[in-house]
């Protein structure tokens, strides 16, 4: 049977949400363009603050004002911050994710990192957490994303990103993929992926895994400067500060 294009990610989140966010109920299947398959329990998208990675908890210390959560998913970060009394808006490309986040009390809206919805106003902090540094996409789209996020961030505001270092691996399949990317003129950790739920699959898109030095190079020349950094194992979180 042929694959059907649609909101596979949203359908997985809706199924997990209906089960109370329990582990072992719904799984996000990630297919890479070299045939590699990864499977992730969707319960992670409903994780409470105590289950956030340590580097994310540290980088979020002292967050205040208006907050924009880009790639909010089920509202893992947005719901917790909204419960703290912060004014939080979530944005996601998945209609299903937006519906779930709204049911969890998040002001969630359809949009993307390259084209935010209109009428948002200004924000004191913007989040690309949950490894959503990946939403930078590629060396070509990263400047577009950084400019779009700067557009809605007040001077001196913060952009908080988290990611995984793609080079902190000895998995031959990943190392070979890095080599193939270099041959194609792409950043080594630039993944071409789609998300699946049975026969349903999203469109293919680029998701970027970068090391901290690579991230610094992408930020250079943008409206942002690098601030604090937090690291735990092969995961990291970085604070960027909006230039005046």
Tab-separated table of C-alpha atoms in Angstrom:
chain	number	residue	atom	x	y	z
A	1	UNK	CA	0.000	0.000	0.000
A	2	UNK	CA	1.174	3.534	-0.733
A	3	UNK	CA	2.140	6.025	1.939
A	4	UNK	CA	-0.406	8.790	2.515
A	5	UNK	CA	0.841	12.311	3.198
A	6	UNK	CA	-0.616	13.979	6.271
A	7	UNK	CA	-0.165	15.104	9.871
A	8	UNK	CA	1.422	11.928	11.233
A	9	UNK	CA	3.053	13.776	14.139
A	10	UNK	CA	-0.238	15.336	15.196
A	11	UNK	CA	-2.033	11.991	15.069
A	12	UNK	CA	0.596	10.405	17.322
A	13	UNK	CA	0.292	13.255	19.827
A	14	UNK	CA	-3.511	13.081	19.801
A	15	UNK	CA	-3.407	9.355	20.554
A	16	UNK	CA	-0.905	9.831	23.371
A	17	UNK	CA	-2.899	12.752	24.813
A	18	UNK	CA	-6.092	10.662	24.810
A	19	UNK	CA	-4.200	8.102	26.930
A	20	UNK	CA	-3.119	10.734	29.442
A	21	UNK	CA	0.411	11.022	28.079
A	22	UNK	CA	1.284	7.521	29.300
A	23	UNK	CA	4.462	5.824	28.018
A	24	UNK	CA	4.109	2.839	25.716
A	25	UNK	CA	0.919	3.997	23.976
A	26	UNK	CA	2.021	5.980	20.918
A	27	UNK	CA	5.328	6.206	19.099
A	28	UNK	CA	6.748	8.711	16.629
A	29	UNK	CA	8.628	6.966	13.837
A	30	UNK	CA	11.362	9.072	12.217
A	31	UNK	CA	12.482	8.021	8.741
A	32	UNK	CA	15.735	9.461	7.364
A	33	UNK	CA	16.504	9.733	3.650
A	34	UNK	CA	19.201	7.061	3.900
A	35	UNK	CA	16.665	4.536	5.214
A	36	UNK	CA	17.573	4.863	8.900
A	37	UNK	CA	14.531	4.488	11.177
A	38	UNK	CA	14.239	5.875	14.705
A	39	UNK	CA	11.334	5.237	17.092
A	40	UNK	CA	10.504	7.578	19.978
A	41	UNK	CA	7.870	7.213	22.685
A	42	UNK	CA	5.458	10.144	22.294
A	43	UNK	CA	5.137	10.371	26.082
A	44	UNK	CA	8.369	12.413	25.991
A	45	UNK	CA	6.412	15.259	24.369
A	46	UNK	CA	4.269	15.457	27.518
A	47	UNK	CA	7.170	15.379	29.984
A	48	UNK	CA	6.858	17.581	33.064
A	49	UNK	CA	9.508	20.065	34.109
A	50	UNK	CA	11.218	17.520	36.369
A	51	UNK	CA	11.828	15.351	33.296
A	52	UNK	CA	13.287	18.099	31.122
A	53	UNK	CA	17.007	17.606	30.420
A	54	UNK	CA	19.132	19.278	33.082
A	55	UNK	CA	20.651	21.738	30.623
A	56	UNK	CA	17.154	22.942	29.633
A	57	UNK	CA	16.129	23.515	33.254
A	58	UNK	CA	19.283	25.530	33.852
A	59	UNK	CA	19.035	27.670	30.704
A	60	UNK	CA	15.395	28.513	31.525
A	61	UNK	CA	16.253	29.817	34.996
A	62	UNK	CA	14.908	33.343	35.463
A	63	UNK	CA	12.760	33.332	32.341
A	64	UNK	CA	10.049	35.997	32.498
A	65	UNK	CA	7.882	38.302	30.388
A	66	UNK	CA	6.197	37.120	27.200
A	67	UNK	CA	7.427	33.789	25.841
A	68	UNK	CA	7.156	32.282	22.341
A	69	UNK	CA	7.625	28.511	22.090
A	70	UNK	CA	8.455	27.603	18.475
A	71	UNK	CA	7.844	23.961	17.611
A	72	UNK	CA	5.756	23.670	20.777
A	73	UNK	CA	4.422	20.190	19.983
A	74	UNK	CA	2.061	19.046	22.735
A	75	UNK	CA	3.151	21.952	24.944
A	76	UNK	CA	5.888	20.236	26.934
A	77	UNK	CA	7.565	23.559	27.761
A	78	UNK	CA	4.762	26.018	27.043
A	79	UNK	CA	2.244	24.395	29.412
A	80	UNK	CA	4.699	24.386	32.325
A	81	UNK	CA	5.674	28.021	31.815
A	82	UNK	CA	2.053	29.087	31.388
A	83	UNK	CA	1.259	27.332	34.684
A	84	UNK	CA	3.917	29.593	36.251
A	85	UNK	CA	1.799	32.576	35.210
A	86	UNK	CA	3.850	33.588	32.171
A	87	UNK	CA	2.211	34.853	28.978
A	88	UNK	CA	3.146	32.034	26.583
A	89	UNK	CA	2.294	31.546	22.911
A	90	UNK	CA	3.087	28.270	21.143
A	91	UNK	CA	3.626	27.798	17.414
A	92	UNK	CA	3.751	24.534	15.484
A	93	UNK	CA	3.338	23.383	11.887
A	94	UNK	CA	1.225	20.397	12.969
A	95	UNK	CA	-2.538	21.038	13.294
A	96	UNK	CA	-2.822	18.028	15.585
A	97	UNK	CA	-0.053	19.302	17.849
A	98	UNK	CA	-1.692	22.731	18.016
A	99	UNK	CA	-5.024	21.118	18.956
A	100	UNK	CA	-3.416	19.055	21.732
A	101	UNK	CA	-1.471	22.035	23.089
A	102	UNK	CA	-4.658	24.099	23.176
A	103	UNK	CA	-6.461	21.354	25.085
A	104	UNK	CA	-3.609	21.542	27.605
A	105	UNK	CA	-4.188	25.265	28.117
A	106	UNK	CA	-1.592	26.691	25.714
A	107	UNK	CA	-2.333	29.604	23.383
A	108	UNK	CA	-1.081	27.604	20.395
A	109	UNK	CA	-1.179	28.729	16.760
A	110	UNK	CA	-0.254	27.281	13.374
A	111	UNK	CA	2.989	28.596	11.940
A	112	UNK	CA	6.633	27.783	11.354
A	113	UNK	CA	10.086	29.009	12.328
A	114	UNK	CA	10.512	30.565	8.878
A	115	UNK	CA	7.019	32.115	8.747
A	116	UNK	CA	5.507	32.948	12.123
A	117	UNK	CA	1.782	33.743	12.279
A	118	UNK	CA	0.835	37.416	12.169
A	119	UNK	CA	-0.198	39.572	15.086
A	120	UNK	CA	2.060	37.978	17.670
A	121	UNK	CA	3.548	41.165	19.100
A	122	UNK	CA	6.921	41.215	20.840
A	123	UNK	CA	8.471	38.604	23.126
A	124	UNK	CA	11.054	38.695	25.898
A	125	UNK	CA	12.076	35.081	25.314
A	126	UNK	CA	11.792	32.671	22.391
A	127	UNK	CA	12.241	28.922	22.855
A	128	UNK	CA	13.704	26.341	20.500
A	129	UNK	CA	13.933	23.654	23.177
A	130	UNK	CA	13.444	19.901	22.970
A	131	UNK	CA	16.368	19.738	20.494
A	132	UNK	CA	14.576	22.298	18.333
A	133	UNK	CA	17.825	23.915	17.289
A	134	UNK	CA	16.978	21.452	14.511
A	135	UNK	CA	14.393	23.921	13.204
A	136	UNK	CA	17.272	26.013	11.844
A	137	UNK	CA	17.071	23.428	9.075
A	138	UNK	CA	20.250	24.041	7.105
A	139	UNK	CA	23.050	26.535	6.557
A	140	UNK	CA	20.776	28.220	3.990
A	141	UNK	CA	17.604	28.448	6.103
A	142	UNK	CA	19.268	29.195	9.464
A	143	UNK	CA	19.729	32.944	8.677
A	144	UNK	CA	16.056	33.135	7.665
A	145	UNK	CA	14.940	31.514	10.925
A	146	UNK	CA	17.237	33.657	13.080
A	147	UNK	CA	15.988	36.837	11.377
A	148	UNK	CA	12.333	35.802	11.706
A	149	UNK	CA	12.725	35.067	15.425
A	150	UNK	CA	14.627	38.318	15.962
A	151	UNK	CA	11.744	40.185	14.310
A	152	UNK	CA	9.403	39.277	17.195
A	153	UNK	CA	11.968	39.518	20.014
A	154	UNK	CA	12.486	42.733	21.979
A	155	UNK	CA	16.040	44.174	22.079
A	156	UNK	CA	17.932	42.357	24.809
A	157	UNK	CA	15.466	39.458	24.645
A	158	UNK	CA	16.644	35.869	24.727
A	159	UNK	CA	16.504	32.948	22.305
A	160	UNK	CA	16.962	29.655	24.167
A	161	UNK	CA	17.975	26.645	22.066
A	162	UNK	CA	18.805	23.056	22.892
A	163	UNK	CA	20.332	20.384	20.729
A	164	UNK	CA	22.488	17.293	20.467
A	165	UNK	CA	26.073	17.260	19.218
A	166	UNK	CA	25.974	15.063	16.075
A	167	UNK	CA	29.668	14.237	16.369
A	168	UNK	CA	29.342	12.714	19.839
A	169	UNK	CA	28.739	9.255	18.358
A	170	UNK	CA	30.640	6.231	17.134
A	171	UNK	CA	27.600	4.726	15.414
A	172	UNK	CA	28.844	3.781	11.940
A	173	UNK	CA	25.452	4.469	10.364
A	174	UNK	CA	25.462	8.080	11.626
A	175	UNK	CA	29.147	8.592	10.770
A	176	UNK	CA	28.473	7.368	7.223
A	177	UNK	CA	25.514	9.766	6.985
A	178	UNK	CA	27.768	12.675	8.015
A	179	UNK	CA	30.174	11.670	5.255
A	180	UNK	CA	27.355	11.455	2.694
A	181	UNK	CA	26.138	14.914	3.715
A	182	UNK	CA	29.590	16.397	3.192
A	183	UNK	CA	29.698	14.849	-0.268
A	184	UNK	CA	26.351	16.526	-1.012
A	185	UNK	CA	27.585	19.921	0.199
A	186	UNK	CA	25.415	19.823	3.319
A	187	UNK	CA	26.299	20.284	6.970
A	188	UNK	CA	27.225	16.861	8.412
A	189	UNK	CA	24.307	16.781	10.873
A	190	UNK	CA	21.660	18.024	8.436
A	191	UNK	CA	19.008	15.321	8.395
A	192	UNK	CA	16.382	14.946	5.697
A	193	UNK	CA	13.513	13.250	7.540
A	194	UNK	CA	9.808	12.639	7.703
A	195	UNK	CA	7.617	11.455	10.579
A	196	UNK	CA	5.397	8.412	10.179
A	197	UNK	CA	2.390	6.851	11.859
A	198	UNK	CA	1.563	3.656	10.011
A	199	UNK	CA	0.914	4.534	6.357
A	200	UNK	CA	0.522	8.225	7.193
A	201	UNK	CA	3.666	10.346	6.785
A	202	UNK	CA	4.566	14.011	6.846
A	203	UNK	CA	6.307	15.660	3.935
A	204	UNK	CA	10.115	15.435	3.939
A	205	UNK	CA	11.903	18.282	5.744
A	206	UNK	CA	15.394	19.222	6.930
A	207	UNK	CA	16.209	19.037	10.645
A	208	UNK	CA	19.633	20.231	11.714
A	209	UNK	CA	21.901	18.691	14.328
A	210	UNK	CA	24.890	20.962	14.959
A	211	UNK	CA	27.793	21.133	17.377
A	212	UNK	CA	28.224	24.270	19.478
A	213	UNK	CA	31.065	25.592	17.251
A	214	UNK	CA	28.841	25.089	14.181
A	215	UNK	CA	26.000	26.923	15.939
A	216	UNK	CA	28.305	29.837	16.713
A	217	UNK	CA	29.252	30.046	13.030
A	218	UNK	CA	25.572	30.111	12.025
A	219	UNK	CA	24.822	32.862	14.560
A	220	UNK	CA	27.737	35.021	13.402
A	221	UNK	CA	26.393	37.956	11.402
A	222	UNK	CA	22.824	37.475	12.659
A	223	UNK	CA	20.889	39.812	15.004
A	224	UNK	CA	21.960	37.587	17.919
A	225	UNK	CA	25.022	37.157	20.105
A	226	UNK	CA	25.902	34.075	22.137
A	227	UNK	CA	25.322	34.276	25.886
A	228	UNK	CA	25.222	31.476	28.460
A	229	UNK	CA	25.823	27.838	27.592
A	230	UNK	CA	24.824	24.709	29.481
A	231	UNK	CA	25.912	21.170	28.684
A	232	UNK	CA	25.016	17.724	29.980
A	233	UNK	CA	26.533	14.738	28.189
A	234	UNK	CA	26.115	15.139	24.426
A	235	UNK	CA	23.188	17.524	24.885
A	236	UNK	CA	23.552	21.287	25.225
A	237	UNK	CA	21.493	24.442	25.665
A	238	UNK	CA	22.563	27.887	24.486
A	239	UNK	CA	21.231	31.361	25.182
A	240	UNK	CA	21.333	33.901	22.368
A	241	UNK	CA	20.707	37.570	23.125
A	242	UNK	CA	18.927	39.901	20.718
A	243	UNK	CA	21.104	42.844	19.722
A	244	UNK	CA	19.730	46.332	20.524
